[in-house]
């Protein structure tokens, strides 16, 4: 069942999303060659606890940290540790904050120092997949339109989406109904209603879209070892369109739909 949140619950989701965005902004600002992924986790924890929230991922399925950190061919669920980021890497950071019982969920892929043009293009296409998908969100729309926007833009650019993992509803639980696939599956999918909150998260691969668990049995990596990128925001279905609950000031999510300020999407994909 897809939950429709009350006004009060949406306010709590806004705050959870805002804190998630602040943590991810702080992490993004610290990314540079030579930094250990564990240090990025420390930064996220500090921001989240400073705002009286709790890291959603910490302890979830025994995950040991506040953020997932994935480098290059790693897609999701990487645990931070001693690994040091190197010039030319791309790094995906996924973060969630729980505030008064409600969760935010957001991720972003960043270049580490100077990276190849191919890597930058993958990051940019993945990001754009999200905004094209978000533009489909409004009451009465079908979820398959969201998925189609992701898949179409990725494939038009010569990339492949991941099918093994999907976006999801988010609220009291980090993962709720519905699944939000990055590909079109049979049927039109559920109809969106105002008050639903979705984690829309394009996962895009430079090579094939097949992924597998790495030897640590947690990190998901591309089967062909090629680069992949991830971009995610928690999105509210509003009466007229959508609102990005995890909008970040250092990201185009802020200009299209700032969490503080004009909350309704004004249309126009950045
Ligand atoms: Mg996430
Ligand atoms: Mg998610």
Tab-separated table of C-alpha atoms and ligand atoms in Angstrom:
chain	number	residue	atom	x	y	z
A	1	UNK	CA	0.000	0.000	0.000
A	2	UNK	CA	1.302	3.440	-0.869
A	3	UNK	CA	0.983	5.802	2.066
A	4	UNK	CA	-0.389	9.298	1.637
A	5	UNK	CA	1.191	11.558	4.252
A	6	UNK	CA	-0.762	14.063	6.305
A	7	UNK	CA	0.224	17.754	6.421
A	8	UNK	CA	1.934	17.179	9.751
A	9	UNK	CA	3.806	14.166	8.450
A	10	UNK	CA	4.870	16.142	5.390
A	11	UNK	CA	6.307	18.859	7.653
A	12	UNK	CA	8.381	16.210	9.433
A	13	UNK	CA	9.452	14.800	6.052
A	14	UNK	CA	10.531	18.311	5.028
A	15	UNK	CA	12.727	18.590	8.077
A	16	UNK	CA	14.169	15.094	7.603
A	17	UNK	CA	14.829	15.987	3.965
A	18	UNK	CA	16.407	19.317	4.845
A	19	UNK	CA	18.810	17.664	7.291
A	20	UNK	CA	19.637	14.945	4.770
A	21	UNK	CA	20.447	17.681	2.248
A	22	UNK	CA	22.618	19.578	4.726
A	23	UNK	CA	24.610	16.436	5.514
A	24	UNK	CA	25.112	15.652	1.831
A	25	UNK	CA	26.163	19.248	1.131
A	26	UNK	CA	28.799	19.053	3.864
A	27	UNK	CA	30.082	15.746	2.514
A	28	UNK	CA	30.185	17.071	-1.040
A	29	UNK	CA	32.207	20.099	0.057
A	30	UNK	CA	34.806	17.814	1.661
A	31	UNK	CA	35.328	15.537	-1.338
A	32	UNK	CA	38.858	15.868	-2.673
A	33	UNK	CA	41.801	13.639	-3.558
A	34	UNK	CA	43.371	12.210	-0.403
A	35	UNK	CA	40.324	12.156	1.848
A	36	UNK	CA	39.353	8.847	3.461
A	37	UNK	CA	35.782	7.696	2.975
A	38	UNK	CA	35.492	7.249	6.758
A	39	UNK	CA	36.105	10.988	7.169
A	40	UNK	CA	33.107	11.679	4.934
A	41	UNK	CA	31.006	9.489	7.200
A	42	UNK	CA	32.188	11.422	10.275
A	43	UNK	CA	31.098	14.661	8.585
A	44	UNK	CA	27.626	13.339	7.797
A	45	UNK	CA	27.141	12.012	11.329
A	46	UNK	CA	28.102	15.327	12.835
A	47	UNK	CA	25.620	17.311	10.723
A	48	UNK	CA	22.797	14.847	11.325
A	49	UNK	CA	23.262	14.711	15.087
A	50	UNK	CA	23.654	18.492	15.311
A	51	UNK	CA	20.116	18.769	13.948
A	52	UNK	CA	18.650	16.268	16.421
A	53	UNK	CA	18.204	13.615	13.777
A	54	UNK	CA	19.531	10.074	13.424
A	55	UNK	CA	21.351	8.492	10.481
A	56	UNK	CA	18.697	6.394	8.738
A	57	UNK	CA	21.225	3.941	7.342
A	58	UNK	CA	23.121	3.270	10.589
A	59	UNK	CA	22.097	-0.205	11.735
A	60	UNK	CA	19.683	-0.690	8.801
A	61	UNK	CA	20.294	-4.303	7.740
A	62	UNK	CA	23.358	-4.048	10.000
A	63	UNK	CA	24.903	-1.281	7.898
A	64	UNK	CA	27.756	0.217	9.943
A	65	UNK	CA	27.688	3.868	8.882
A	66	UNK	CA	25.621	6.986	8.204
A	67	UNK	CA	26.419	7.124	4.501
A	68	UNK	CA	27.084	4.691	1.695
A	69	UNK	CA	30.198	5.606	-0.265
A	70	UNK	CA	30.770	4.043	-3.674
A	71	UNK	CA	33.747	4.654	-5.935
A	72	UNK	CA	33.853	4.217	-9.740
A	73	UNK	CA	32.352	0.791	-10.554
A	74	UNK	CA	30.655	0.634	-7.147
A	75	UNK	CA	26.982	1.588	-7.315
A	76	UNK	CA	25.322	1.365	-3.893
A	77	UNK	CA	25.695	0.051	-0.338
A	78	UNK	CA	29.451	0.614	0.005
A	79	UNK	CA	30.574	1.045	3.606
A	80	UNK	CA	32.982	3.909	4.316
A	81	UNK	CA	36.390	2.973	5.705
A	82	UNK	CA	40.098	3.492	5.148
A	83	UNK	CA	39.860	3.843	1.379
A	84	UNK	CA	41.262	7.150	0.213
A	85	UNK	CA	39.732	8.951	-2.764
A	86	UNK	CA	42.088	9.545	-5.685
A	87	UNK	CA	42.216	12.165	-8.375
A	88	UNK	CA	40.072	10.962	-11.289
A	89	UNK	CA	37.704	8.836	-9.209
A	90	UNK	CA	33.988	9.463	-9.164
A	91	UNK	CA	32.289	8.948	-5.816
A	92	UNK	CA	28.627	8.349	-5.042
A	93	UNK	CA	27.428	9.221	-1.560
A	94	UNK	CA	23.999	8.115	-0.351
A	95	UNK	CA	22.660	9.622	2.860
A	96	UNK	CA	19.519	9.461	4.970
A	97	UNK	CA	18.436	11.310	8.093
A	98	UNK	CA	15.553	10.308	10.350
A	99	UNK	CA	13.773	13.135	12.148
A	100	UNK	CA	10.925	12.496	14.569
A	101	UNK	CA	10.188	9.166	12.939
A	102	UNK	CA	10.454	10.217	9.265
A	103	UNK	CA	13.255	9.664	6.779
A	104	UNK	CA	14.957	11.606	4.024
A	105	UNK	CA	16.950	9.750	1.363
A	106	UNK	CA	19.260	11.377	-1.169
A	107	UNK	CA	22.404	10.602	-3.091
A	108	UNK	CA	24.762	12.248	-5.524
A	109	UNK	CA	27.829	11.342	-7.561
A	110	UNK	CA	30.761	13.761	-7.504
A	111	UNK	CA	34.016	13.940	-9.432
A	112	UNK	CA	37.179	13.727	-7.305
A	113	UNK	CA	39.523	16.400	-8.597
A	114	UNK	CA	39.910	16.311	-12.368
A	115	UNK	CA	38.094	13.415	-13.995
A	116	UNK	CA	37.649	12.240	-17.573
A	117	UNK	CA	35.094	13.864	-19.846
A	118	UNK	CA	33.370	10.498	-20.097
A	119	UNK	CA	32.935	10.350	-16.323
A	120	UNK	CA	31.587	13.894	-16.173
A	121	UNK	CA	29.097	13.129	-18.924
A	122	UNK	CA	27.848	10.042	-17.078
A	123	UNK	CA	27.339	12.089	-13.903
A	124	UNK	CA	25.494	14.792	-15.806
A	125	UNK	CA	23.211	12.417	-17.705
A	126	UNK	CA	22.320	10.609	-14.472
A	127	UNK	CA	21.472	13.898	-12.800
A	128	UNK	CA	19.367	14.972	-15.742
A	129	UNK	CA	17.506	11.634	-15.677
A	130	UNK	CA	16.299	12.580	-12.206
A	131	UNK	CA	14.964	16.000	-13.227
A	132	UNK	CA	13.232	14.620	-16.294
A	133	UNK	CA	11.636	11.987	-14.052
A	134	UNK	CA	10.629	14.516	-11.390
A	135	UNK	CA	8.914	16.602	-14.072
A	136	UNK	CA	6.508	13.691	-14.567
A	137	UNK	CA	5.394	13.800	-10.933
A	138	UNK	CA	1.923	15.237	-10.343
A	139	UNK	CA	-1.371	13.907	-9.036
A	140	UNK	CA	-2.929	11.508	-11.522
A	141	UNK	CA	0.326	10.668	-13.277
A	142	UNK	CA	1.336	7.042	-13.511
A	143	UNK	CA	4.537	5.834	-11.950
A	144	UNK	CA	5.601	4.271	-15.254
A	145	UNK	CA	5.958	7.806	-16.689
A	146	UNK	CA	8.589	8.530	-14.051
A	147	UNK	CA	10.444	5.323	-14.880
A	148	UNK	CA	10.173	5.936	-18.612
A	149	UNK	CA	11.779	9.363	-18.319
A	150	UNK	CA	14.812	7.861	-16.578
A	151	UNK	CA	15.246	4.961	-18.960
A	152	UNK	CA	14.711	6.999	-22.126
A	153	UNK	CA	17.233	9.711	-21.282
A	154	UNK	CA	19.867	7.220	-20.132
A	155	UNK	CA	19.514	5.046	-23.232
A	156	UNK	CA	19.390	8.011	-25.614
A	157	UNK	CA	22.825	8.875	-24.285
A	158	UNK	CA	24.191	5.389	-24.833
A	159	UNK	CA	23.983	4.267	-21.221
A	160	UNK	CA	22.065	1.541	-19.422
A	161	UNK	CA	19.937	1.736	-16.298
A	162	UNK	CA	20.138	-0.708	-13.412
A	163	UNK	CA	17.179	-3.072	-13.110
A	164	UNK	CA	18.199	-5.104	-10.085
A	165	UNK	CA	17.668	-2.146	-7.708
A	166	UNK	CA	14.985	0.521	-7.742
A	167	UNK	CA	13.830	3.707	-6.069
A	168	UNK	CA	11.041	3.440	-3.546
A	169	UNK	CA	8.491	5.110	-1.375
A	170	UNK	CA	9.966	6.678	1.753
A	171	UNK	CA	8.450	7.926	4.996
A	172	UNK	CA	8.320	6.303	8.427
A	173	UNK	CA	10.272	3.522	6.792
A	174	UNK	CA	13.329	4.066	4.674
A	175	UNK	CA	11.865	1.748	2.070
A	176	UNK	CA	8.115	1.724	1.491
A	177	UNK	CA	5.791	0.978	-1.418
A	178	UNK	CA	5.901	1.546	-4.293
A	179	UNK	CA	9.045	0.416	-6.072
A	180	UNK	CA	10.222	3.212	-8.372
A	181	UNK	CA	12.100	1.436	-11.168
A	182	UNK	CA	14.584	3.144	-13.473
A	183	UNK	CA	13.022	1.188	-16.350
A	184	UNK	CA	9.547	0.689	-17.749
A	185	UNK	CA	7.982	-2.513	-16.498
A	186	UNK	CA	4.699	-3.984	-17.806
A	187	UNK	CA	1.612	-1.994	-16.884
A	188	UNK	CA	1.243	1.688	-16.149
A	189	UNK	CA	2.079	1.407	-12.496
A	190	UNK	CA	0.181	3.024	-9.625
A	191	UNK	CA	-1.431	6.414	-9.960
A	192	UNK	CA	0.303	9.168	-8.008
A	193	UNK	CA	-1.634	11.075	-5.371
A	194	UNK	CA	-0.778	14.283	-3.540
A	195	UNK	CA	0.944	13.446	-0.268
A	196	UNK	CA	2.925	10.463	-1.567
A	197	UNK	CA	6.680	10.675	-0.991
A	198	UNK	CA	9.045	8.893	-3.343
A	199	UNK	CA	12.796	8.361	-3.491
A	200	UNK	CA	13.480	8.710	-7.216
A	201	UNK	CA	16.984	7.496	-7.904
A	202	UNK	CA	18.432	7.020	-11.373
A	203	UNK	CA	21.239	4.442	-11.332
A	204	UNK	CA	23.040	4.641	-14.643
A	205	UNK	CA	25.911	2.566	-16.011
A	206	UNK	CA	28.458	3.483	-18.673
A	207	UNK	CA	28.515	-0.171	-19.773
A	208	UNK	CA	25.869	-2.834	-19.274
A	209	UNK	CA	23.301	-2.399	-16.526
A	210	UNK	CA	24.094	-5.703	-14.842
A	211	UNK	CA	25.291	-5.474	-11.255
A	212	UNK	CA	26.411	-7.944	-8.586
A	213	UNK	CA	27.604	-8.014	-5.006
A	214	UNK	CA	31.292	-7.424	-4.453
A	215	UNK	CA	33.301	-9.798	-2.267
A	216	UNK	CA	32.245	-7.898	0.881
A	217	UNK	CA	28.659	-9.083	0.117
A	218	UNK	CA	27.327	-5.572	0.688
A	219	UNK	CA	28.669	-3.268	-2.005
A	220	UNK	CA	26.858	-3.538	-5.349
A	221	UNK	CA	29.193	-3.145	-8.341
A	222	UNK	CA	28.830	-3.242	-12.106
A	223	UNK	CA	29.506	-6.697	-13.550
A	224	UNK	CA	31.704	-5.289	-16.309
A	225	UNK	CA	33.704	-3.049	-13.970
A	226	UNK	CA	32.685	0.094	-15.845
A	227	UNK	CA	31.655	3.356	-14.191
A	228	UNK	CA	28.197	3.967	-12.779
A	229	UNK	CA	26.484	6.990	-11.248
A	230	UNK	CA	23.616	7.558	-8.835
A	231	UNK	CA	21.487	10.614	-8.149
A	232	UNK	CA	18.545	10.615	-5.767
A	233	UNK	CA	16.150	12.948	-4.049
A	234	UNK	CA	13.104	12.434	-1.874
A	235	UNK	CA	10.178	13.923	-3.783
A	236	UNK	CA	6.724	14.878	-2.522
A	237	UNK	CA	3.717	14.728	-4.848
A	238	UNK	CA	2.006	18.107	-4.338
A	239	UNK	CA	-1.432	19.262	-5.476
A	240	UNK	CA	0.095	20.757	-8.605
A	241	UNK	CA	3.324	18.871	-9.232
A	242	UNK	CA	6.253	18.018	-7.029
A	243	UNK	CA	8.521	19.326	-4.314
A	244	UNK	CA	12.067	18.115	-3.711
A	245	UNK	CA	12.253	17.517	0.033
A	246	UNK	CA	16.009	16.872	0.054
A	247	UNK	CA	16.896	19.955	-2.036
A	248	UNK	CA	20.456	21.200	-1.493
A	249	UNK	CA	21.811	24.679	-1.871
A	250	UNK	CA	24.882	23.375	-3.743
A	251	UNK	CA	22.750	21.525	-6.278
A	252	UNK	CA	20.248	22.447	-8.979
A	253	UNK	CA	17.510	20.944	-6.816
A	254	UNK	CA	17.660	24.226	-4.888
A	255	UNK	CA	16.873	26.486	-7.817
A	256	UNK	CA	14.067	24.347	-9.164
A	257	UNK	CA	12.429	23.657	-5.860
A	258	UNK	CA	14.069	24.988	-2.706
A	259	UNK	CA	12.930	23.374	0.486
A	260	UNK	CA	12.863	26.813	2.017
A	261	UNK	CA	11.191	29.427	-0.152
A	262	UNK	CA	8.996	28.761	-3.160
A	263	UNK	CA	8.136	25.182	-2.477
A	264	UNK	CA	6.218	24.302	-5.558
A	265	UNK	CA	8.047	23.312	-8.700
A	266	UNK	CA	7.884	26.119	-11.204
A	267	UNK	CA	8.386	23.821	-14.152
A	268	UNK	CA	11.321	23.862	-16.494
A	269	UNK	CA	14.041	21.301	-16.141
A	270	UNK	CA	17.383	22.840	-15.200
B	1	LIG	MG1	19.481	6.536	-0.980
B	2	LIG	MG1	16.753	5.319	-1.832
